[in-house]
Amino acid sequence: MCRCTHSSLLRGSRLAKIVVINAPSTFAYIWSIVKSLLAKETAEKVDIQGSNYTEALLSFIDPENLPKELGGTCTCEDHGGCVTSNAGPWM
């Protein structure tokens, strides 16, 4: 069991990158306030995208690994579709 201190949660040392897609403008506004409470290194790892997110996702994820619904080419046909496949870097 992992015990995380408050400071380790704010550092985000295990987080490589997070992309929030289809974020409404209210989320972006709230994020602008919240990110001031985080370490600079952590806040820089968060990328907020609206409805035009495909290019941002493809800059981090190869098209063959990104589900077709999100702008990639992956369909996970061998696994019953991307939603049910459990395919990913953890496999």
mmCIF file of C-alpha atoms in Angstrom:
data_model
loop_
_atom_site.group_PDB
_atom_site.id
_atom_site.type_symbol
_atom_site.label_atom_id
_atom_site.label_comp_id
_atom_site.label_asym_id
_atom_site.label_seq_id
_atom_site.Cartn_x
_atom_site.Cartn_y
_atom_site.Cartn_z
ATOM 1 C CA MET A 1 0.000 0.000 0.000
ATOM 2 C CA CYS A 2 1.367 3.396 -1.002
ATOM 3 C CA ARG A 3 1.327 6.187 1.507
ATOM 4 C CA CYS A 4 1.503 9.529 -0.253
ATOM 5 C CA THR A 5 2.266 12.699 1.598
ATOM 6 C CA HIS A 6 0.671 15.967 0.628
ATOM 7 C CA SER A 7 3.911 17.188 -0.947
ATOM 8 C CA SER A 8 4.316 14.038 -3.055
ATOM 9 C CA LEU A 9 0.822 14.511 -4.454
ATOM 10 C CA LEU A 10 1.646 18.068 -5.456
ATOM 11 C CA ARG A 11 4.970 17.084 -7.038
ATOM 12 C CA GLY A 12 3.417 14.582 -9.441
ATOM 13 C CA SER A 13 6.763 12.847 -9.893
ATOM 14 C CA ARG A 14 5.191 9.716 -11.407
ATOM 15 C CA LEU A 15 3.071 11.618 -13.899
ATOM 16 C CA ALA A 16 4.575 11.830 -17.397
ATOM 17 C CA LYS A 17 1.785 13.720 -19.183
ATOM 18 C CA ILE A 18 -1.967 14.092 -18.965
ATOM 19 C CA VAL A 19 -4.132 15.438 -21.766
ATOM 20 C CA VAL A 20 -7.677 16.475 -20.854
ATOM 21 C CA ILE A 21 -9.854 16.422 -23.968
ATOM 22 C CA ASN A 22 -13.203 18.053 -24.704
ATOM 23 C CA ALA A 23 -12.687 20.328 -21.734
ATOM 24 C CA PRO A 24 -15.326 23.074 -21.483
ATOM 25 C CA SER A 25 -14.167 26.650 -20.981
ATOM 26 C CA THR A 26 -15.243 26.499 -17.325
ATOM 27 C CA PHE A 27 -12.777 23.651 -16.752
ATOM 28 C CA ALA A 28 -9.967 25.688 -18.315
ATOM 29 C CA TYR A 29 -10.865 28.573 -16.011
ATOM 30 C CA ILE A 30 -10.859 26.364 -12.912
ATOM 31 C CA TRP A 31 -7.586 24.769 -14.030
ATOM 32 C CA SER A 32 -5.961 28.209 -14.281
ATOM 33 C CA ILE A 33 -6.675 28.643 -10.566
ATOM 34 C CA VAL A 34 -5.779 25.102 -9.461
ATOM 35 C CA LYS A 35 -2.465 24.961 -11.320
ATOM 36 C CA SER A 36 -1.141 27.835 -9.208
ATOM 37 C CA LEU A 37 -1.370 25.487 -6.207
ATOM 38 C CA LEU A 38 0.757 22.792 -7.883
ATOM 39 C CA ALA A 39 4.475 22.555 -8.407
ATOM 40 C CA LYS A 40 5.500 24.166 -11.692
ATOM 41 C CA GLU A 41 6.848 20.845 -12.990
ATOM 42 C CA THR A 42 3.510 19.154 -12.332
ATOM 43 C CA ALA A 43 1.387 21.898 -13.875
ATOM 44 C CA GLU A 44 3.506 21.775 -17.044
ATOM 45 C CA LYS A 45 2.597 18.091 -17.479
ATOM 46 C CA VAL A 46 -1.100 18.882 -17.901
ATOM 47 C CA ASP A 47 -2.401 19.804 -21.351
ATOM 48 C CA ILE A 48 -6.003 21.061 -21.540
ATOM 49 C CA GLN A 49 -7.648 20.624 -24.954
ATOM 50 C CA GLY A 50 -11.077 21.553 -26.238
ATOM 51 C CA SER A 51 -12.822 19.739 -29.077
ATOM 52 C CA ASN A 52 -9.838 20.026 -31.472
ATOM 53 C CA TYR A 53 -7.642 17.620 -29.533
ATOM 54 C CA THR A 54 -6.510 15.123 -32.201
ATOM 55 C CA GLU A 55 -3.248 16.859 -33.086
ATOM 56 C CA ALA A 56 -2.292 17.157 -29.403
ATOM 57 C CA LEU A 57 -2.969 13.454 -28.775
ATOM 58 C CA LEU A 58 -1.035 12.415 -31.874
ATOM 59 C CA SER A 59 1.985 14.387 -30.674
ATOM 60 C CA PHE A 60 2.214 11.969 -27.701
ATOM 61 C CA ILE A 61 0.611 8.756 -29.001
ATOM 62 C CA ASP A 62 1.332 6.919 -32.237
ATOM 63 C CA PRO A 63 -1.792 6.685 -34.459
ATOM 64 C CA GLU A 64 -1.741 2.868 -34.324
ATOM 65 C CA ASN A 65 -2.042 3.055 -30.519
ATOM 66 C CA LEU A 66 -4.763 5.705 -30.396
ATOM 67 C CA PRO A 67 -8.389 4.505 -30.770
ATOM 68 C CA LYS A 68 -10.078 5.477 -34.008
ATOM 69 C CA GLU A 69 -12.757 7.366 -32.044
ATOM 70 C CA LEU A 70 -10.043 9.741 -30.787
ATOM 71 C CA GLY A 71 -8.403 10.319 -34.166
ATOM 72 C CA GLY A 72 -6.024 7.364 -34.367
ATOM 73 C CA THR A 73 -6.112 4.187 -36.421
ATOM 74 C CA CYS A 74 -6.407 1.545 -33.679
ATOM 75 C CA THR A 75 -9.526 -0.598 -33.639
ATOM 76 C CA CYS A 76 -8.248 -3.455 -31.411
ATOM 77 C CA GLU A 77 -10.053 -5.909 -33.683
ATOM 78 C CA ASP A 78 -8.151 -8.807 -32.105
ATOM 79 C CA HIS A 79 -9.474 -7.887 -28.660
ATOM 80 C CA GLY A 80 -13.129 -7.022 -29.277
ATOM 81 C CA GLY A 81 -12.628 -3.278 -29.667
ATOM 82 C CA CYS A 82 -10.533 -0.653 -27.905
ATOM 83 C CA VAL A 83 -12.989 -0.123 -25.045
ATOM 84 C CA THR A 84 -12.864 -3.752 -23.904
ATOM 85 C CA SER A 85 -9.333 -4.706 -24.981
ATOM 86 C CA ASN A 86 -7.233 -3.709 -21.932
ATOM 87 C CA ALA A 87 -4.401 -3.136 -24.435
ATOM 88 C CA GLY A 88 -1.805 -0.614 -23.395
ATOM 89 C CA PRO A 89 1.704 -0.150 -22.084
ATOM 90 C CA TRP A 90 0.799 -2.083 -18.920
ATOM 91 C CA MET A 91 0.380 -5.322 -20.884
#
